[in-house]
């Protein structure tokens, strides 16, 4: 996938780092994309990975041998020389993610072929320069739509933001200025959410979000409850709406040469349209015998394992949408996959995998509104624990409270960082305990750039 120049990550550094390589103390909690690349460089250097990476290389095809060995035949192309090569691997991890192939449903917008203005998918957006004095329409209220709407609203003559359903908007900065994900992603919070009725959770969270700004008054209130969507993360949207830089509008009804008519009959003259309409799921290099994608659905056990392979020598990594960071999730998936590849862990038979896939599909349909982005949702802590259980690295809270009460309190009450899954079992890391004990101080470190004194309490 591509990012615009100003992209800031939506997950804080302690929640998104890999489990055996803490992000440097001085790095900001919400990192600019250049800082994330710097961290990836640190990680690659620590584990001497660069020599194993072939840049400027495309994978053209990937097929499993029909024989019992399970070897995977891969054809690649060097994009500089255009030479192709064939390889056979004992196992393959597919790590292309799910933000690479833009979903661009132009046929759903009548009259778009007549429109004389500029239009493109958010995947192509890079910077706000060049949109000064223009009337811009953003279609779609996901995270990309929100980021681009805010950025262009500071340059454009007027910014209109179109939505079919509305959305709940969370901010990165939570109570007391803490990153929101370290508040929400704890074991005790996860347990509470599991025990409480879903209606209670919706009432509590929606009350909190509306206390920040009234979603109905600002034209963003959705038709669904909070837990029925993957939330949009943005700190600046309400301010830009309040200042009139962003105007919320209904779904598009049709385009004319220079105008857009919305479902409520409103018409606006528009110069530029950005379709922030998400992505499709595609694996063009995989043969259908390995994995067939039907629209936005794919038959992957635990969002990883294709069903029906003669031998499980291929796994899909990062093809899951959690309310949190994908990095530690992808790492956990990779740890499980390598165990299976080595024969140290086994998977259930095809029938049991299909039963689990269908059960999960029904659960998602009950919880979320019907959308292509909601076919691969998972709760962060629950999913991490589920995969960790398969590996044998899930923390044993009972044992921890007996042997190391100070650490146990950190693991239970503080945010569920990836370090927890390095305390024991395969891949145990000697630095895991220290990393957990110091995770809050690393969070505060980049904020302590100026000495201050606490105000004395009034008597």
Coordinates of C-alpha atoms in Angstrom, one line a residue:
X1 CA 0.0 0.0 0.0
X2 CA 1.0 3.7 -0.3
X3 CA 0.8 6.5 2.2
X4 CA 0.3 10.2 1.9
X5 CA 3.2 12.4 3.0
X6 CA 1.6 13.4 6.3
X7 CA 0.4 10.0 7.4
X8 CA 0.6 9.4 11.2
X9 CA 0.0 5.9 12.6
X10 CA -3.3 5.4 14.5
X11 CA -1.8 3.1 17.0
X12 CA 0.7 4.1 19.7
X13 CA 4.3 2.9 19.7
X14 CA 4.2 0.5 22.7
X15 CA 1.2 -1.2 21.1
X16 CA 2.6 -1.5 17.6
X17 CA 6.2 -2.6 18.2
X18 CA 7.4 -6.1 17.7
X19 CA 7.6 -8.2 20.9
X20 CA 11.4 -8.5 21.1
X21 CA 12.4 -5.1 19.9
X22 CA 11.0 -2.1 21.8
X23 CA 10.7 1.2 19.9
X24 CA 13.3 3.7 21.1
X25 CA 12.3 5.7 24.2
X26 CA 12.6 9.1 22.4
X27 CA 10.3 8.2 19.5
X28 CA 6.8 9.8 19.7
X29 CA 3.9 7.8 20.8
X30 CA 2.0 8.3 17.5
X31 CA 4.7 8.1 14.8
X32 CA 5.0 9.8 11.4
X33 CA 5.5 7.3 8.6
X34 CA 9.2 8.2 8.3
X35 CA 9.7 7.2 12.0
X36 CA 8.0 3.9 11.4
X37 CA 10.4 3.2 8.5
X38 CA 13.2 4.2 10.8
X39 CA 12.0 1.6 13.3
X40 CA 11.7 -1.1 10.7
X41 CA 15.4 -0.3 9.8
X42 CA 16.3 -0.7 13.5
X43 CA 14.5 -4.1 13.6
X44 CA 16.1 -5.3 10.3
X45 CA 19.5 -4.4 11.5
X46 CA 19.1 -6.0 14.9
X47 CA 18.2 -9.4 13.2
X48 CA 20.4 -9.0 10.2
X49 CA 17.4 -9.2 7.8
X50 CA 18.5 -6.9 4.9
X51 CA 20.6 -9.6 3.2
X52 CA 17.5 -11.7 2.9
X53 CA 15.3 -9.1 1.2
X54 CA 15.0 -8.8 -2.6
X55 CA 13.8 -5.3 -3.5
X56 CA 12.2 -4.4 -6.8
X57 CA 11.0 -8.0 -7.2
X58 CA 7.4 -9.1 -8.1
X59 CA 5.9 -12.5 -7.4
X60 CA 4.1 -13.7 -10.6
X61 CA 2.8 -17.0 -9.4
X62 CA 2.7 -19.3 -6.4
X63 CA 1.6 -22.9 -6.6
X64 CA 1.8 -26.0 -4.4
X65 CA 3.4 -29.1 -5.7
X66 CA 0.7 -31.8 -6.3
X67 CA 3.0 -34.4 -4.7
X68 CA 3.0 -35.1 -1.0
X69 CA 6.1 -32.9 -0.2
X70 CA 4.0 -29.7 -0.1
X71 CA 6.8 -27.6 -1.7
X72 CA 5.6 -24.3 -3.1
X73 CA 6.7 -23.3 -6.6
X74 CA 7.2 -19.5 -7.0
X75 CA 7.9 -17.5 -10.1
X76 CA 9.4 -14.0 -9.6
X77 CA 10.4 -11.2 -11.8
X78 CA 13.2 -8.7 -11.3
X79 CA 11.6 -5.3 -12.1
X80 CA 14.9 -3.7 -13.1
X81 CA 16.1 -6.4 -15.5
X82 CA 12.6 -7.9 -16.2
X83 CA 14.2 -11.4 -15.9
X84 CA 12.1 -14.1 -14.4
X85 CA 13.2 -16.9 -12.1
X86 CA 11.6 -20.1 -10.7
X87 CA 12.1 -21.3 -7.2
X88 CA 10.8 -24.1 -4.9
X89 CA 10.4 -23.4 -1.2
X90 CA 9.6 -25.6 1.7
X91 CA 7.1 -23.0 2.9
X92 CA 5.8 -19.6 2.0
X93 CA 4.3 -16.7 4.1
X94 CA 2.1 -14.3 2.1
X95 CA 2.4 -10.9 3.7
X96 CA 0.9 -8.5 1.1
X97 CA -1.7 -7.1 3.6
X98 CA -5.1 -5.9 2.6
X99 CA -4.5 -2.3 1.5
X100 CA -2.9 -2.9 -1.9
X101 CA -5.8 -3.1 -4.4
X102 CA -8.2 -0.1 -4.3
X103 CA -11.9 -0.7 -4.3
X104 CA -13.1 1.8 -6.9
X105 CA -16.9 1.2 -7.5
X106 CA -17.5 3.9 -10.1
X107 CA -20.5 2.1 -11.5
X108 CA -22.3 2.9 -8.2
X109 CA -22.1 6.6 -9.0
X110 CA -24.4 7.5 -11.9
X111 CA -23.1 10.2 -14.3
X112 CA -19.5 9.9 -13.2
X113 CA -18.5 9.5 -16.9
X114 CA -19.9 12.9 -17.6
X115 CA -18.0 14.6 -14.8
X116 CA -15.5 17.2 -16.1
X117 CA -13.6 17.6 -12.8
X118 CA -10.8 15.5 -11.4
X119 CA -11.4 12.3 -9.5
X120 CA -9.2 9.5 -8.1
X121 CA -9.0 6.9 -5.3
X122 CA -7.4 7.9 -2.0
X123 CA -4.7 5.3 -2.7
X124 CA -3.3 7.9 -5.2
X125 CA -3.3 10.9 -2.8
X126 CA 0.1 12.2 -1.6
X127 CA 0.0 15.9 -0.6
X128 CA -2.4 18.8 -0.2
X129 CA -0.5 21.2 -2.5
X130 CA -2.3 21.9 -5.7
X131 CA -5.9 22.0 -4.3
X132 CA -5.9 25.7 -3.3
X133 CA -9.1 27.4 -4.2
X134 CA -10.8 24.2 -5.3
X135 CA -14.1 22.7 -4.1
X136 CA -13.3 19.1 -3.0
X137 CA -15.6 16.2 -2.2
X138 CA -14.4 13.2 -0.2
X139 CA -16.5 10.1 -0.5
X140 CA -16.1 7.6 2.4
X141 CA -15.7 8.1 6.2
X142 CA -13.0 5.6 7.0
X143 CA -9.6 6.6 8.4
X144 CA -8.1 7.6 5.0
X145 CA -11.2 9.7 4.2
X146 CA -11.0 11.5 7.6
X147 CA -7.3 12.2 7.3
X148 CA -7.6 13.5 3.7
X149 CA -10.7 15.5 4.5
X150 CA -9.0 17.3 7.4
X151 CA -5.8 18.0 5.4
X152 CA -7.5 19.3 2.3
X153 CA -10.0 21.3 4.2
X154 CA -7.0 23.6 5.2
X155 CA -6.2 24.1 1.5
X156 CA -9.4 23.9 -0.4
X157 CA -11.9 26.6 -1.0
X158 CA -14.5 24.2 0.5
X159 CA -14.4 20.6 1.6
X160 CA -17.5 18.4 1.4
X161 CA -17.5 15.0 3.1
X162 CA -20.0 12.5 1.9
X163 CA -21.2 9.4 3.9
X164 CA -23.9 6.8 3.4
X165 CA -24.1 5.6 7.0
X166 CA -22.2 8.1 9.1
X167 CA -19.5 6.9 11.6
X168 CA -18.4 7.0 15.2
X169 CA -15.2 9.1 15.5
X170 CA -12.6 8.2 18.2
X171 CA -9.6 10.4 18.9
X172 CA -6.0 9.3 19.4
X173 CA -5.7 11.4 22.6
X174 CA -7.7 9.9 25.5
X175 CA -8.3 11.0 29.1
X176 CA -5.3 12.8 30.7
X177 CA -3.7 13.0 27.2
X178 CA -2.9 9.3 27.1
X179 CA -2.9 7.3 23.9
X180 CA -6.4 5.8 23.5
X181 CA -5.3 2.3 22.7
X182 CA -3.4 1.9 25.9
X183 CA -6.6 2.7 27.8
X184 CA -8.8 0.3 25.8
X185 CA -6.4 -2.6 25.1
X186 CA -6.0 -4.2 28.5
X187 CA -6.8 -7.6 29.8
X188 CA -9.2 -6.3 32.5
X189 CA -11.0 -4.2 29.9
X190 CA -11.3 -7.1 27.6
X191 CA -12.8 -9.2 30.3
X192 CA -15.3 -6.5 31.2
X193 CA -16.4 -6.1 27.6
X194 CA -16.9 -9.9 27.4
X195 CA -19.1 -10.0 30.5
X196 CA -21.1 -6.8 30.0
X197 CA -24.2 -6.8 27.7
X198 CA -23.4 -5.3 24.3
X199 CA -26.1 -2.7 24.7
X200 CA -24.3 -1.5 27.9
X201 CA -21.0 -1.2 26.1
X202 CA -22.6 0.8 23.2
X203 CA -24.4 3.1 25.6
X204 CA -21.2 3.8 27.6
X205 CA -18.9 4.3 24.6
X206 CA -21.4 6.4 22.6
X207 CA -21.9 8.6 25.7
X208 CA -18.2 9.2 25.9
X209 CA -17.8 10.0 22.2
X210 CA -20.8 12.3 22.2
X211 CA -19.4 14.1 25.3
X212 CA -16.4 15.1 23.1
X213 CA -18.8 16.3 20.3
X214 CA -22.4 15.5 19.5
X215 CA -22.3 13.2 16.5
X216 CA -25.9 14.0 15.6
X217 CA -25.3 17.8 15.7
X218 CA -22.2 17.4 13.6
X219 CA -23.9 15.3 10.9
X220 CA -21.9 12.2 11.6
X221 CA -24.2 10.1 13.7
X222 CA -24.4 6.6 12.1
X223 CA -27.3 4.3 11.7
X224 CA -25.5 1.6 13.6
X225 CA -24.2 1.3 17.2
X226 CA -20.6 1.7 18.1
X227 CA -19.7 -2.0 18.2
X228 CA -21.2 -2.4 14.7
X229 CA -18.4 -0.8 12.9
X230 CA -14.6 -0.4 12.7
X231 CA -14.3 3.1 14.2
X232 CA -12.7 6.1 12.5
X233 CA -9.7 7.6 14.3
X234 CA -9.3 11.3 14.0
X235 CA -8.6 14.2 16.4
X236 CA -9.2 17.1 14.1
X237 CA -12.6 16.3 12.4
X238 CA -14.9 18.1 14.9
X239 CA -12.8 21.3 14.8
X240 CA -12.8 21.4 11.0
X241 CA -16.6 20.9 11.0
X242 CA -17.1 23.5 13.7
X243 CA -15.0 26.0 11.8
X244 CA -16.9 25.3 8.6
X245 CA -13.9 24.0 6.7
X246 CA -15.6 20.6 6.4
X247 CA -19.3 20.3 5.5
X248 CA -21.0 16.9 6.0
X249 CA -23.2 15.8 3.1
X250 CA -25.4 12.9 2.2
X251 CA -24.4 10.0 -0.1
X252 CA -23.9 10.9 -3.7
X253 CA -27.0 10.5 -6.0
X254 CA -25.5 11.4 -9.3
X255 CA -22.8 13.5 -11.1
X256 CA -23.3 16.1 -13.8
X257 CA -20.6 17.8 -15.7
X258 CA -19.7 20.2 -12.9
X259 CA -22.0 19.4 -10.0
X260 CA -22.8 16.6 -7.6
X261 CA -26.3 15.9 -6.5
X262 CA -26.7 14.2 -3.1
X263 CA -29.5 11.9 -1.9
X264 CA -31.3 14.7 -0.1
X265 CA -31.5 16.8 -3.3
X266 CA -28.7 19.1 -2.4
X267 CA -26.4 20.2 -5.3
X268 CA -22.9 21.5 -5.1
X269 CA -20.4 22.5 -7.7
X270 CA -17.3 20.3 -7.3
X271 CA -13.8 20.5 -8.8
X272 CA -12.2 17.4 -7.3
X273 CA -13.5 14.1 -6.0
X274 CA -11.5 11.7 -3.8
X275 CA -13.0 8.2 -3.5
X276 CA -11.9 6.9 0.0
X277 CA -13.9 3.7 -0.7
X278 CA -11.5 1.2 0.7
X279 CA -9.8 -1.9 -0.7
X280 CA -10.5 -5.2 -2.3
X281 CA -8.9 -8.4 -1.2
X282 CA -6.8 -10.0 -3.9
X283 CA -4.0 -12.5 -4.2
X284 CA -3.4 -12.5 -8.0
X285 CA -0.3 -14.6 -7.8
X286 CA -2.0 -17.4 -5.8
X287 CA -3.6 -20.2 -7.8
X288 CA -7.3 -20.9 -7.1
X289 CA -6.3 -24.3 -5.9
X290 CA -4.6 -22.7 -2.9
X291 CA -7.0 -19.8 -2.2
X292 CA -10.0 -18.5 -4.0
X293 CA -11.3 -15.0 -3.0
X294 CA -15.0 -14.4 -3.4
X295 CA -15.5 -10.7 -3.4
X296 CA -14.3 -9.7 0.1
X297 CA -14.5 -13.2 1.6
X298 CA -11.8 -15.9 1.6
X299 CA -11.7 -19.3 3.3
X300 CA -9.0 -18.7 5.8
X301 CA -8.9 -20.6 9.1
X302 CA -8.1 -18.0 11.8
X303 CA -7.6 -15.5 8.9
X304 CA -4.4 -17.4 8.1
X305 CA -4.7 -20.9 6.7
X306 CA -6.2 -21.9 3.3
X307 CA -8.5 -24.9 3.5
X308 CA -7.9 -27.9 1.3
X309 CA -4.1 -27.8 0.9
X310 CA -2.5 -31.2 0.7
X311 CA 0.0 -30.0 3.2
X312 CA 0.0 -26.7 5.2
X313 CA 3.1 -25.1 3.7
X314 CA 1.6 -21.7 3.0
X315 CA 0.0 -19.2 5.4
X316 CA -1.4 -15.7 4.9
X317 CA -0.1 -13.1 7.3
X318 CA -1.8 -9.8 8.2
X319 CA -5.1 -10.5 6.5
X320 CA -7.1 -9.5 9.6
X321 CA -8.5 -6.2 10.8
X322 CA -8.1 -5.7 14.6
X323 CA -9.0 -2.6 16.6
X324 CA -5.3 -2.0 17.3
X325 CA -1.9 -2.5 15.6
X326 CA -1.4 -5.1 13.0
X327 CA 2.4 -5.5 13.6
X328 CA 2.3 -7.6 16.7
X329 CA -0.7 -9.6 15.3
X330 CA 1.3 -10.4 12.1
X331 CA 4.3 -11.3 14.2
X332 CA 2.2 -13.7 16.3
X333 CA 0.7 -15.3 13.2
X334 CA 4.2 -15.8 11.8
X335 CA 5.3 -17.5 15.0
X336 CA 2.4 -19.9 14.7
X337 CA 3.0 -20.5 11.0
X338 CA 6.7 -21.4 11.5
X339 CA 5.7 -23.9 14.2
X340 CA 3.3 -25.6 11.8
X341 CA 5.8 -25.6 9.0
X342 CA 8.3 -27.3 11.2
X343 CA 5.8 -30.0 12.3
X344 CA 5.8 -28.7 15.9
X345 CA 2.2 -27.7 15.8
X346 CA -0.8 -29.2 13.9
X347 CA -4.0 -27.9 12.4
X348 CA -7.5 -29.4 12.6
X349 CA -8.9 -31.2 9.5
X350 CA -10.6 -29.3 6.7
X351 CA -14.1 -30.0 8.1
X352 CA -13.3 -28.5 11.5
X353 CA -11.6 -25.5 9.9
X354 CA -14.6 -24.8 7.7
X355 CA -16.9 -25.1 10.7
X356 CA -14.8 -22.5 12.5
X357 CA -14.7 -20.2 9.5
X358 CA -18.5 -20.3 9.1
X359 CA -19.1 -19.9 12.9
X360 CA -16.9 -16.8 12.8
X361 CA -18.7 -15.5 9.7
X362 CA -22.1 -15.7 11.5
X363 CA -20.6 -14.0 14.5
X364 CA -19.4 -11.1 12.4
X365 CA -22.7 -10.7 10.6
X366 CA -24.5 -10.4 13.9
X367 CA -22.1 -7.8 15.3
X368 CA -21.2 -5.6 12.3
X369 CA -23.2 -3.9 9.6
X370 CA -22.8 -5.4 6.1
X371 CA -19.6 -4.1 4.6
X372 CA -16.5 -5.4 2.8
X373 CA -14.3 -4.1 5.6
X374 CA -16.1 -6.2 8.2
X375 CA -15.4 -9.7 6.9
X376 CA -12.1 -9.9 8.6
X377 CA -12.6 -8.3 12.0
X378 CA -11.1 -9.5 15.3
X379 CA -10.8 -8.3 18.8
X380 CA -7.1 -7.5 19.5
X381 CA -6.4 -9.2 22.9
X382 CA -8.8 -12.1 22.3
X383 CA -7.2 -12.9 18.9
X384 CA -3.7 -12.5 20.1
X385 CA -4.5 -14.9 23.0
X386 CA -6.1 -17.4 20.7
X387 CA -3.0 -17.6 18.5
X388 CA -0.6 -17.5 21.5
X389 CA -2.5 -20.5 22.9
X390 CA -1.6 -22.5 19.8
X391 CA 2.1 -21.7 20.3
X392 CA 2.2 -22.1 24.0
X393 CA 3.1 -18.5 24.9
X394 CA -0.1 -17.1 26.3
X395 CA 0.6 -15.6 29.8
X396 CA -0.7 -17.8 32.7
X397 CA -2.2 -15.1 35.0
X398 CA -2.6 -17.5 38.0
X399 CA 1.0 -18.6 37.8
X400 CA 2.2 -15.0 37.4
X401 CA 0.3 -13.7 40.4
X402 CA 1.9 -16.4 42.5
X403 CA 5.5 -16.1 41.2
X404 CA 5.8 -12.4 40.3
X405 CA 3.0 -10.2 41.6
X406 CA 4.5 -6.9 40.4
X407 CA 4.8 -8.2 36.8
X408 CA 1.3 -9.8 37.0
X409 CA -0.3 -6.5 37.9
X410 CA 1.4 -4.9 34.9
X411 CA 0.2 -7.7 32.6
X412 CA -3.3 -7.6 33.9
X413 CA -4.0 -3.9 34.4
X414 CA -1.8 -2.2 31.9
X415 CA -2.0 -2.3 28.1
X416 CA -1.6 -5.7 26.5
X417 CA 1.7 -5.2 24.6
X418 CA 3.4 -7.9 22.6
X419 CA 6.1 -8.4 25.2
X420 CA 3.6 -10.4 27.2
X421 CA 3.9 -13.2 24.7
X422 CA 7.7 -13.5 25.1
X423 CA 7.6 -14.3 28.9
X424 CA 7.6 -18.1 28.4
X425 CA 7.4 -20.9 25.8
X426 CA 8.9 -21.1 22.3
X427 CA 10.7 -17.8 21.4
X428 CA 11.0 -16.7 25.0
X429 CA 12.9 -13.4 25.3
X430 CA 15.1 -12.6 28.3
X431 CA 14.2 -8.9 28.0
X432 CA 10.4 -9.4 28.1
X433 CA 9.9 -8.7 31.8
X434 CA 12.1 -5.5 31.7
X435 CA 10.2 -4.3 28.6
X436 CA 6.9 -4.7 30.3
X437 CA 8.0 -3.0 33.5
X438 CA 9.3 -0.1 31.5
X439 CA 6.6 0.3 28.9
X440 CA 4.9 3.3 30.6
X441 CA 8.2 5.1 31.1
X442 CA 8.9 4.7 27.4
X443 CA 5.4 6.1 26.6
X444 CA 6.1 9.2 28.8
X445 CA 9.7 9.7 27.7
X446 CA 9.1 11.7 24.5
X447 CA 6.7 14.0 26.4
X448 CA 9.3 15.0 29.0
X449 CA 11.1 17.6 26.9
X450 CA 10.6 20.5 29.3
X451 CA 10.9 20.5 33.1
X452 CA 7.7 21.4 34.9
X453 CA 6.5 21.3 38.5
X454 CA 3.3 19.9 39.8
X455 CA 0.7 22.5 40.9
X456 CA 0.1 22.4 44.7
X457 CA -3.3 21.2 45.7
X458 CA -5.7 23.8 47.0
X459 CA -6.5 23.5 50.6

